[in-house]
Structures are given as structure tokens and as C-alpha cells.
mmCIF file of C-alpha atoms in Angstrom:
data_model
loop_
_atom_site.group_PDB
_atom_site.id
_atom_site.type_symbol
_atom_site.label_atom_id
_atom_site.label_comp_id
_atom_site.label_asym_id
_atom_site.label_seq_id
_atom_site.Cartn_x
_atom_site.Cartn_y
_atom_site.Cartn_z
ATOM 1 C CA MET W 122 -1.490 28.075 -7.529
ATOM 2 C CA LYS W 123 0.017 28.062 -11.211
ATOM 3 C CA LYS W 124 1.958 25.079 -10.080
ATOM 4 C CA LEU W 125 -1.195 22.990 -8.925
ATOM 5 C CA ILE W 126 -3.025 24.145 -12.100
ATOM 6 C CA ALA W 127 -0.251 22.853 -14.215
ATOM 7 C CA MET W 128 -0.317 19.673 -12.306
ATOM 8 C CA LEU W 129 -3.810 18.869 -12.959
ATOM 9 C CA LEU W 130 -3.631 19.598 -16.615
ATOM 10 C CA CYS W 131 -0.928 17.119 -17.179
ATOM 11 C CA LEU W 132 -2.762 14.401 -15.249
ATOM 12 C CA SER W 133 -4.321 12.145 -17.450
ATOM 13 C CA MET W 134 -5.769 10.239 -14.472
ATOM 14 C CA LEU W 135 -5.611 10.611 -10.780
ATOM 15 C CA PHE W 136 -6.270 8.658 -7.387
ATOM 16 C CA ALA W 137 -5.394 8.532 -3.402
ATOM 17 C CA LEU W 138 -4.563 6.171 -0.453
ATOM 18 C CA PRO W 139 -6.105 4.396 1.555
ATOM 19 C CA ALA W 140 -6.798 5.247 2.800
ATOM 20 C CA CYS W 141 -10.122 6.667 3.703
ATOM 21 C CA GLY W 142 -9.225 10.201 4.364
ATOM 22 C CA ASN W 143 -10.435 12.475 7.298
ATOM 23 C CA GLN W 144 -14.034 12.178 8.355
ATOM 24 C CA ALA W 145 -17.032 14.213 7.296
ATOM 25 C CA GLY W 146 -20.821 14.292 8.196
ATOM 26 C CA LYS W 147 -22.165 10.952 7.946
ATOM 27 C CA ASN W 148 -24.325 10.340 4.974
ATOM 28 C CA SER W 149 -26.606 7.176 4.342
ATOM 29 C CA ALA W 150 -27.208 5.404 1.003
ATOM 30 C CA ASP W 151 -29.273 7.330 -1.237
ATOM 31 C CA PRO W 152 -31.382 5.353 -4.303
ATOM 32 C CA SER W 153 -31.696 8.744 -6.044
ATOM 33 C CA GLY W 154 -27.896 8.967 -6.311
ATOM 34 C CA ASP W 155 -26.420 11.631 -4.499
ATOM 35 C CA PRO W 156 -25.044 10.670 -0.934
ATOM 36 C CA THR W 157 -25.743 14.286 0.283
ATOM 37 C CA GLY W 158 -29.592 13.086 0.090
ATOM 38 C CA ALA W 159 -30.046 15.744 -2.894
ATOM 39 C CA PRO W 160 -32.075 14.426 -5.894
ATOM 40 C CA SER W 161 -29.662 13.358 -9.013
ATOM 41 C CA GLN W 162 -29.990 15.887 -11.731
ATOM 42 C CA ALA W 163 -28.732 13.423 -14.275
ATOM 43 C CA THR W 164 -31.325 12.526 -17.089
ATOM 44 C CA GLY W 165 -30.256 8.702 -16.771
ATOM 45 C CA GLU W 166 -30.995 8.406 -20.558
ATOM 46 C CA LYS W 167 -27.932 6.331 -21.285
ATOM 47 C CA GLY W 168 -28.201 4.145 -18.023
ATOM 48 C CA LYS W 169 -27.097 4.119 -14.517
ATOM 49 C CA ILE W 170 -23.515 3.710 -12.930
ATOM 50 C CA GLY W 171 -22.784 3.208 -9.061
ATOM 51 C CA GLY W 172 -20.446 3.124 -5.892
ATOM 52 C CA VAL W 173 -20.598 0.756 -3.174
ATOM 53 C CA TYR W 174 -18.513 2.450 -0.212
ATOM 54 C CA ALA W 175 -17.462 1.171 3.240
ATOM 55 C CA SER W 176 -18.426 4.767 4.592
ATOM 56 C CA LEU W 177 -19.330 7.886 3.031
ATOM 57 C CA SER W 178 -18.739 9.370 6.485
ATOM 58 C CA PHE W 179 -15.161 9.399 5.382
ATOM 59 C CA ASP W 180 -14.135 12.660 3.128
ATOM 60 C CA PHE W 181 -12.013 10.521 0.825
ATOM 61 C CA GLN W 182 -14.901 8.060 -0.111
ATOM 62 C CA LEU W 183 -17.436 11.115 -0.131
ATOM 63 C CA GLN W 184 -15.075 13.127 -2.548
ATOM 64 C CA MET W 185 -14.743 9.970 -4.756
ATOM 65 C CA SER W 186 -18.487 9.397 -5.135
ATOM 66 C CA ASN W 187 -18.745 13.177 -5.905
ATOM 67 C CA GLY W 188 -16.295 12.773 -8.606
ATOM 68 C CA ILE W 189 -18.017 9.518 -9.912
ATOM 69 C CA GLU W 190 -21.554 11.371 -9.807
ATOM 70 C CA ARG W 191 -19.947 14.326 -11.571
ATOM 71 C CA ALA W 192 -18.779 12.077 -14.589
ATOM 72 C CA ALA W 193 -22.247 10.657 -14.349
ATOM 73 C CA LYS W 194 -24.117 13.756 -14.914
ATOM 74 C CA GLU W 195 -22.026 15.356 -17.549
ATOM 75 C CA HIS W 196 -22.494 12.491 -19.768
ATOM 76 C CA GLY W 197 -26.021 11.577 -19.204
ATOM 77 C CA TYR W 198 -26.158 8.739 -16.676
ATOM 78 C CA GLU W 199 -27.921 8.222 -13.650
ATOM 79 C CA TYR W 200 -25.781 7.717 -10.219
ATOM 80 C CA MET W 201 -26.535 5.474 -7.179
ATOM 81 C CA SER W 202 -24.185 5.310 -4.515
ATOM 82 C CA TYR W 203 -24.482 2.613 -1.373
ATOM 83 C CA ASP W 204 -23.172 3.111 2.145
ATOM 84 C CA TYR W 205 -22.656 -0.390 3.875
ATOM 85 C CA ASN W 206 -21.066 0.998 7.014
ATOM 86 C CA PHE W 207 -18.030 -1.578 7.278
ATOM 87 C CA ASP W 208 -20.613 -4.256 7.793
ATOM 88 C CA SER W 209 -19.407 -7.043 5.208
ATOM 89 C CA GLU W 210 -23.226 -8.730 4.992
ATOM 90 C CA ASN W 211 -24.436 -5.373 4.182
ATOM 91 C CA MET W 212 -21.737 -4.982 1.525
ATOM 92 C CA LEU W 213 -23.124 -8.105 -0.227
ATOM 93 C CA SER W 214 -26.687 -6.979 -0.019
ATOM 94 C CA GLY W 215 -25.728 -3.477 -1.108
ATOM 95 C CA LEU W 216 -24.219 -5.043 -4.393
ATOM 96 C CA ASP W 217 -27.290 -7.005 -5.003
ATOM 97 C CA THR W 218 -29.045 -3.630 -4.360
ATOM 98 C CA VAL W 219 -27.520 -1.946 -6.913
ATOM 99 C CA LYS W 220 -27.563 -4.695 -9.404
ATOM 100 C CA ALA W 221 -31.259 -4.794 -8.866
ATOM 101 C CA SER W 222 -31.569 -0.995 -9.626
ATOM 102 C CA GLY W 223 -30.151 -1.344 -13.021
ATOM 103 C CA VAL W 224 -26.568 -0.268 -12.334
ATOM 104 C CA LYS W 225 -24.266 -1.782 -15.300
ATOM 105 C CA ALA W 226 -20.967 -0.587 -14.011
ATOM 106 C CA LEU W 227 -19.647 0.190 -10.299
ATOM 107 C CA TYR W 228 -16.805 1.386 -8.211
ATOM 108 C CA GLY W 229 -16.231 -0.810 -5.057
ATOM 109 C CA LEU W 230 -14.608 0.210 -1.881
ATOM 110 C CA PHE W 231 -14.670 -3.548 -0.471
ATOM 111 C CA VAL W 232 -12.931 -3.733 3.084
ATOM 112 C CA ALA W 233 -13.449 -7.466 2.251
ATOM 113 C CA PRO W 234 -12.508 -7.643 -1.471
ATOM 114 C CA GLU W 235 -12.695 -11.585 -1.552
ATOM 115 C CA SER W 236 -16.249 -11.611 -0.013
ATOM 116 C CA ALA W 237 -17.459 -9.646 -3.339
ATOM 117 C CA THR W 238 -15.772 -11.906 -5.719
ATOM 118 C CA ASP W 239 -18.532 -14.601 -6.269
ATOM 119 C CA PHE W 240 -20.858 -11.792 -7.030
ATOM 120 C CA MET W 241 -18.355 -10.218 -9.564
ATOM 121 C CA LYS W 242 -18.157 -13.458 -11.068
ATOM 122 C CA SER W 243 -21.874 -13.959 -11.342
ATOM 123 C CA ASN W 244 -22.499 -10.943 -12.668
ATOM 124 C CA SER W 245 -19.927 -10.457 -15.358
ATOM 125 C CA ASP W 246 -22.103 -7.891 -17.317
ATOM 126 C CA ILE W 247 -21.680 -5.579 -14.390
ATOM 127 C CA GLY W 248 -18.021 -3.770 -14.883
ATOM 128 C CA VAL W 249 -16.683 -3.341 -11.164
ATOM 129 C CA LEU W 250 -13.688 -0.960 -10.780
ATOM 130 C CA THR W 251 -12.128 -1.746 -7.267
ATOM 131 C CA GLN W 252 -10.343 0.330 -4.694
ATOM 132 C CA GLY W 253 -6.779 -0.604 -4.961
ATOM 133 C CA GLU W 254 -5.300 -3.496 -6.838
ATOM 134 C CA VAL W 255 -7.676 -5.277 -9.148
ATOM 135 C CA VAL W 256 -9.483 -7.798 -7.300
ATOM 136 C CA ASP W 257 -10.565 -11.323 -8.387
ATOM 137 C CA GLY W 258 -13.798 -10.893 -10.502
ATOM 138 C CA ALA W 259 -13.210 -7.190 -11.059
ATOM 139 C CA LEU W 260 -12.257 -5.709 -14.487
ATOM 140 C CA ALA W 261 -10.004 -2.867 -13.327
ATOM 141 C CA GLY W 262 -8.645 -1.134 -10.109
ATOM 142 C CA THR W 263 -6.979 1.999 -8.839
ATOM 143 C CA ILE W 264 -3.023 1.354 -9.005
ATOM 144 C CA ASN W 265 -1.344 2.649 -5.867
ATOM 145 C CA ASP W 266 2.414 3.014 -5.484
ATOM 146 C CA TYR W 267 2.819 2.664 -1.742
ATOM 147 C CA VAL W 268 6.560 2.419 -2.058
ATOM 148 C CA THR W 269 6.744 5.674 -3.349
ATOM 149 C CA LEU W 270 4.397 7.160 -1.062
ATOM 150 C CA GLY W 271 6.869 5.809 1.624
ATOM 151 C CA GLN W 272 9.882 7.310 -0.194
ATOM 152 C CA GLN W 273 7.703 10.579 0.003
ATOM 153 C CA PHE W 274 7.561 10.198 3.594
ATOM 154 C CA VAL W 275 11.296 9.606 4.221
ATOM 155 C CA GLU W 276 12.279 12.215 1.697
ATOM 156 C CA ALA W 277 10.482 15.138 3.633
ATOM 157 C CA LEU W 278 11.549 13.425 6.901
ATOM 158 C CA ASP W 279 15.141 13.540 5.935
ATOM 159 C CA GLN W 280 15.098 17.020 4.843
ATOM 160 C CA PHE W 281 13.513 18.163 8.154
ATOM 161 C CA VAL W 282 15.796 16.449 10.321
ATOM 162 C CA THR W 283 18.743 17.378 8.439
ATOM 163 C CA GLU W 284 17.690 21.146 8.514
ATOM 164 C CA ASN W 285 17.124 20.953 12.235
ATOM 165 C CA ASN W 286 20.193 18.901 13.246
ATOM 166 C CA ILE W 287 18.160 16.023 14.518
ATOM 167 C CA THR W 288 20.432 12.922 14.552
ATOM 168 C CA SER W 289 18.318 10.297 16.541
ATOM 169 C CA GLY W 290 14.811 9.391 17.502
ATOM 170 C CA GLU W 291 11.761 6.944 17.316
ATOM 171 C CA ILE W 292 9.434 6.708 14.379
ATOM 172 C CA GLY W 293 5.735 5.651 14.991
ATOM 173 C CA ALA W 294 2.752 5.226 12.504
ATOM 174 C CA LEU W 295 -1.048 5.350 12.762
ATOM 175 C CA TRP W 296 -2.574 3.053 10.294
ATOM 176 C CA LEU W 297 -6.280 2.423 9.103
ATOM 177 C CA GLU W 298 -7.774 -0.489 10.922
ATOM 178 C CA ASN W 299 -8.056 -2.552 7.760
ATOM 179 C CA CYS W 300 -3.887 -2.524 7.757
ATOM 180 C CA GLU W 301 -4.370 -5.130 10.580
ATOM 181 C CA ASN W 302 -6.270 -7.346 8.201
ATOM 182 C CA GLN W 303 -3.634 -9.619 6.440
ATOM 183 C CA ASP W 304 -6.038 -10.444 3.492
ATOM 184 C CA SER W 305 -6.659 -6.806 2.742
ATOM 185 C CA ASP W 306 -4.691 -4.550 0.322
ATOM 186 C CA TYR W 307 -4.247 -2.156 3.031
ATOM 187 C CA TYR W 308 -1.970 -4.601 5.106
ATOM 188 C CA THR W 309 0.164 -4.977 2.135
ATOM 189 C CA ALA W 310 0.302 -1.158 1.617
ATOM 190 C CA LYS W 311 1.491 -0.887 5.536
ATOM 191 C CA GLU W 312 4.160 -3.660 5.035
ATOM 192 C CA ASP W 313 5.662 -1.653 1.867
ATOM 193 C CA ILE W 314 5.574 1.762 3.549
ATOM 194 C CA LYS W 315 7.347 0.181 6.843
ATOM 195 C CA GLY W 316 9.790 -1.458 4.319
ATOM 196 C CA VAL W 317 10.709 1.784 2.864
ATOM 197 C CA ILE W 318 10.945 3.537 6.448
ATOM 198 C CA ASN W 319 13.002 0.629 8.130
ATOM 199 C CA GLN W 320 15.383 0.654 5.027
ATOM 200 C CA TRP W 321 15.831 4.525 5.788
ATOM 201 C CA CYS W 322 16.577 3.859 9.224
ATOM 202 C CA GLU W 323 19.378 1.240 8.606
ATOM 203 C CA ASP W 324 22.299 3.658 8.151
ATOM 204 C CA LYS W 325 20.867 6.247 10.746
ATOM 205 C CA ASP W 326 20.145 6.406 14.647
ATOM 206 C CA PHE W 327 16.636 6.075 14.128
ATOM 207 C CA THR W 328 14.062 3.425 14.625
ATOM 208 C CA PHE W 329 10.249 2.436 13.690
ATOM 209 C CA THR W 330 9.030 1.370 17.099
ATOM 210 C CA VAL W 331 5.531 1.788 17.486
ATOM 211 C CA GLU W 332 2.229 1.704 15.641
ATOM 212 C CA PHE W 333 -1.400 1.985 16.355
ATOM 213 C CA TYR W 334 -4.827 1.488 14.172
ATOM 214 C CA PRO W 335 -7.174 3.902 15.553
ATOM 215 C CA PRO W 336 -10.774 3.694 14.013
ATOM 216 C CA ASP W 337 -11.281 7.668 13.863
ATOM 217 C CA ASP W 338 -9.793 10.913 14.447
ATOM 218 C CA GLU W 339 -10.400 11.067 18.014
ATOM 219 C CA SER W 340 -8.954 7.492 18.740
ATOM 220 C CA ALA W 341 -5.871 8.958 16.635
ATOM 221 C CA ALA W 342 -5.545 11.833 18.976
ATOM 222 C CA ASN W 343 -6.006 9.366 22.100
ATOM 223 C CA TYR W 344 -3.230 7.153 20.633
ATOM 224 C CA THR W 345 -0.982 10.063 20.074
ATOM 225 C CA ALA W 346 -0.970 10.706 23.688
ATOM 226 C CA GLN W 347 -0.152 7.420 24.509
ATOM 227 C CA ILE W 348 2.686 7.381 22.083
ATOM 228 C CA LEU W 349 4.013 10.572 23.671
ATOM 229 C CA ASN W 350 3.923 9.175 27.170
ATOM 230 C CA ALA W 351 5.359 5.860 26.205
ATOM 231 C CA ASN W 352 8.060 6.942 23.652
ATOM 232 C CA PRO W 353 9.783 10.204 24.732
ATOM 233 C CA ASN W 354 12.197 9.913 21.949
ATOM 234 C CA LEU W 355 9.546 9.708 19.119
ATOM 235 C CA LYS W 356 10.345 12.215 16.688
ATOM 236 C CA ALA W 357 8.352 11.585 13.251
ATOM 237 C CA LEU W 358 4.747 9.937 12.694
ATOM 238 C CA PHE W 359 3.547 8.666 9.718
ATOM 239 C CA CYS W 360 -0.349 8.963 9.466
ATOM 240 C CA PHE W 361 -2.373 7.019 6.908
ATOM 241 C CA ASN W 362 -4.731 9.688 6.030
ATOM 242 C CA ASN W 363 -4.868 13.620 6.745
ATOM 243 C CA GLY W 364 -7.534 13.573 9.428
ATOM 244 C CA TYR W 365 -5.395 11.437 11.559
ATOM 245 C CA ALA W 366 -2.134 13.686 10.870
ATOM 246 C CA THR W 367 -4.337 16.947 12.135
ATOM 247 C CA ALA W 368 -5.535 15.241 15.196
ATOM 248 C CA ALA W 369 -1.952 13.709 16.064
ATOM 249 C CA ALA W 370 -0.348 17.418 15.116
ATOM 250 C CA ASN W 371 -3.008 19.158 17.424
ATOM 251 C CA GLU W 372 -2.258 16.465 20.365
ATOM 252 C CA ILE W 373 1.491 16.823 20.256
ATOM 253 C CA SER W 374 1.197 20.846 20.056
ATOM 254 C CA ALA W 375 -0.914 20.537 23.123
ATOM 255 C CA SER W 376 1.169 18.120 24.837
ATOM 256 C CA VAL W 377 4.733 19.355 24.686
ATOM 257 C CA PRO W 378 6.238 22.483 25.518
ATOM 258 C CA ASP W 379 8.250 22.630 22.209
ATOM 259 C CA ALA W 380 6.908 20.987 19.121
ATOM 260 C CA SER W 381 9.859 22.192 16.868
ATOM 261 C CA ASP W 382 11.428 19.171 16.570
ATOM 262 C CA TYR W 383 8.499 16.890 15.766
ATOM 263 C CA PHE W 384 7.526 15.991 12.462
ATOM 264 C CA VAL W 385 3.948 14.538 11.363
ATOM 265 C CA PHE W 386 3.361 13.449 7.616
ATOM 266 C CA SER W 387 -0.072 12.092 6.245
ATOM 267 C CA SER W 388 -1.000 10.018 3.158
ATOM 268 C CA GLU W 389 -3.516 12.521 1.891
ATOM 269 C CA GLY W 390 -3.690 16.464 1.857
ATOM 270 C CA ASP W 391 -6.695 18.914 2.241
ATOM 271 C CA ALA W 392 -7.021 22.838 2.906
ATOM 272 C CA GLU W 393 -6.359 22.115 6.642
ATOM 273 C CA SER W 394 -3.328 20.172 5.924
ATOM 274 C CA PHE W 395 -1.694 22.913 3.858
ATOM 275 C CA ARG W 396 -2.843 25.509 6.516
ATOM 276 C CA LEU W 397 -1.112 23.833 9.364
ATOM 277 C CA ILE W 398 1.882 22.836 7.164
ATOM 278 C CA GLN W 399 2.408 26.502 6.276
ATOM 279 C CA SER W 400 1.903 27.640 9.586
ATOM 280 C CA GLY W 401 5.561 26.680 10.505
ATOM 281 C CA THR W 402 4.380 25.987 14.328
ATOM 282 C CA SER W 403 2.344 22.883 13.818
ATOM 283 C CA PRO W 404 4.199 19.652 13.815
ATOM 284 C CA TYR W 405 2.431 18.762 10.533
ATOM 285 C CA ARG W 406 4.890 19.166 8.285
ATOM 286 C CA ALA W 407 4.379 17.386 5.087
ATOM 287 C CA CYS W 408 1.720 15.331 2.942
ATOM 288 C CA ALA W 409 1.349 13.390 -0.198
ATOM 289 C CA TYR W 410 -1.709 15.196 -1.861
ATOM 290 C CA MET W 411 -3.794 14.145 -4.694
ATOM 291 C CA ASP W 412 -7.080 15.738 -6.155
ATOM 292 C CA ILE W 413 -9.721 12.888 -5.053
ATOM 293 C CA GLU W 414 -12.627 14.426 -6.456
ATOM 294 C CA ALA W 415 -10.959 14.495 -9.604
ATOM 295 C CA SER W 416 -9.863 11.164 -9.263
ATOM 296 C CA GLY W 417 -13.306 9.969 -8.674
ATOM 297 C CA TYR W 418 -14.118 11.621 -12.011
ATOM 298 C CA GLN W 419 -11.763 9.682 -13.963
ATOM 299 C CA VAL W 420 -13.148 6.264 -12.211
ATOM 300 C CA GLY W 421 -16.409 7.268 -13.512
ATOM 301 C CA LEU W 422 -15.158 7.890 -16.762
ATOM 302 C CA GLN W 423 -14.033 4.406 -16.963
ATOM 303 C CA LEU W 424 -17.396 3.027 -15.866
ATOM 304 C CA ILE W 425 -19.275 4.776 -18.500
ATOM 305 C CA ASN W 426 -16.330 3.324 -20.886
ATOM 306 C CA TRP W 427 -17.314 -0.061 -20.004
ATOM 307 C CA ILE W 428 -21.023 0.460 -20.606
ATOM 308 C CA GLU W 429 -20.115 2.322 -23.830
ATOM 309 C CA ASN W 430 -17.240 0.533 -25.515
ATOM 310 C CA GLY W 431 -16.966 -3.001 -23.361
ATOM 311 C CA THR W 432 -13.635 -1.858 -21.737
ATOM 312 C CA MET W 433 -12.305 -0.516 -18.735
ATOM 313 C CA GLU W 434 -8.930 0.597 -17.794
ATOM 314 C CA ASN W 435 -6.961 1.197 -14.414
ATOM 315 C CA VAL W 436 -7.044 4.519 -12.939
ATOM 316 C CA ILE W 437 -3.683 5.476 -11.928
ATOM 317 C CA VAL W 438 -2.745 6.779 -8.501
ATOM 318 C CA GLU W 439 -0.376 9.980 -8.406
ATOM 319 C CA LYS W 440 0.618 12.137 -5.819
ATOM 320 C CA VAL W 441 2.807 15.118 -5.228
ATOM 321 C CA LEU W 442 4.669 15.720 -1.795
ATOM 322 C CA VAL W 443 3.853 18.782 -0.338
ATOM 323 C CA ASP W 444 5.826 20.715 2.392
ATOM 324 C CA SER W 445 7.291 23.810 3.793
ATOM 325 C CA THR W 446 8.983 24.568 0.203
ATOM 326 C CA ASN W 447 5.991 24.276 -1.977
ATOM 327 C CA VAL W 448 2.931 24.465 0.173
ATOM 328 C CA ALA W 449 2.137 28.074 -0.849
ATOM 329 C CA ASP W 450 1.408 26.730 -4.324
ATOM 330 C CA TYR W 451 -1.553 24.656 -2.653
ATOM 331 C CA ILE W 452 -3.201 27.513 -0.928
ATOM 332 C CA GLU W 453 -6.023 29.321 -2.328
#
């Protein structure tokens, strides 16, 4: 726990993947500001900031929203969230809605960033910080290092197969649906991660062979079952969020007589991730962890920075590899 506290004190800015995180209870957009539906406690004396989200039913997006709202409340701003439920047309109407409400700076998690460019260029007085790389028309973004994420995966995998004397096998992945869209930053992220994995495999008897794009945790479990049936030599699975990893690990545990030589990794981590990693019996072996709510808070500060100072800086993503060697430091 001391290590976690020290890490959080050292990080000036934080962010998380992509990825969209484990699914939580679904919430609709609420003009009062709180994505849970509770009235906002911010006075709004200094103005209003906002967030436009693909779906607040995903834990990652909900925590980002909570962090931005906390920054707003602490600094005397009102906060408004808008959930467009992965509908690109609703996304554009949502941007018009937050504009009409008086939002002067907003965080945008856009599944089709190019569709939001015209809005951002036509409303240059509204400062926009986008999820992922800086989109045309935006002022800043969350900067992700997906190559490093891929390296964290192969580092943990290399240690696992070495310790367990596993010398060959297949590697698979469960990506987010957006990773199929070649115009999306998520596609680029997927290719960067696969590049690292394939490079690791070059001098080994391991191959990357199978990938799926589940829309939710239930589908992730179903795809894992398909992978196990079709790829009996599968040993490792990269999951582009912690919900998929939990579902995949549970499916493996239920489907094979001995899960001791299976390795599941996630691009995010939460309390359940840590519990499974610490158990030593689950195939969920490692994750890349960030404090999502704290990252949202840093985004909120940059939105406020735009309103108060006319400038906005990128929010840097930093994650730490958590596996059996250090997971105890992250469990409360």
C-alpha cells in the first residue's frame, strides 16, 4: 500500500487505456452534472465544464467523469455529462447540447473523432481535450504509450513462462470493438501492441494466432470459450480491459482441468483484478494499472486551465505493471 501511495504522490498527471474498462450500472446523461443522477453540488459561479462520453455504463468512462466532476466541484465550477450511447449522430447532438448549456471546456471520448472535428473548429472558444491522441480541432488529449503497454504484457508473460518452464504456445487477444475501425486511434493502439507481441515471439516457439472484438464482458467469456475449443495450444490472452480479463479468466478456470499454465493480462486493473492476481489460482496473472478517477481529475484541471488561463496541456498516461510480485501493494 505504501508503494501505491508513493506512486500517486509522484505522478503529476495520470491517464488509462482504452480502453473503456469494466462495465458498471448504466447511467444516462444528466444535465445537472452528476452521471449517477444526483444533483451537482458545484456552485457554478466560475462557469461550466463538461464531458461527452460514448457510454457511462463502462467503468472507465464513469470514473473519468467522476474525476472531472470532482475537479469542477473543488474549484467552483458546474459540471455536465452527456452519454451518447455509441451513437455517432447522438454524439453530434450531444456536442450541441453541451454548447447550448454554456459549457466552455469539455472532455470528449469520441468513437468517431473525425465526426467531431467540424464542431470543434466551428466552436474554437470551447476548449476540447480528447480521449487518446489530439484530434484535429482539439487543444489537447490524453497521451497513451501503447508500445509500453505491449512491453508490459510481454515482460509479465516472459517471466510467467520462464518460471513455469512453458516453452511454446499460442497467444490471443480480446480487443475493444473500436479496434476494428481503421480510422480510430484504437486500431493504431491494437497494431502497436500486436507489433510488440510479434517481436517478442520472433525468437521463441510462440505465435500470435487469434483475436476477437467482444462488445461486452459476456461476449468476452463466450469468445474465450470459442478460443479454447479451436486453439488447444493457447497459453496467453491479452485483454483490452479488465472486465474482459475477469470474464476470460473465469471462463478458462471453468473450462479446463488445470489452469496453472494459462496467462491472462489486462490493460487496466481494479480491486477484482488484484484479488484474482493475488489468488495464485486464477489464470489472471497481471495487469497495467492506473488510477482512472485521478486521471479524470487531471483532465478536469486542464479544462479549468483553459477557462482561466486560455491554455490547455496534454494529460500523460502512466501505468504500472502489477503481477504476483507486487500485487499486495495494491490491495487495501
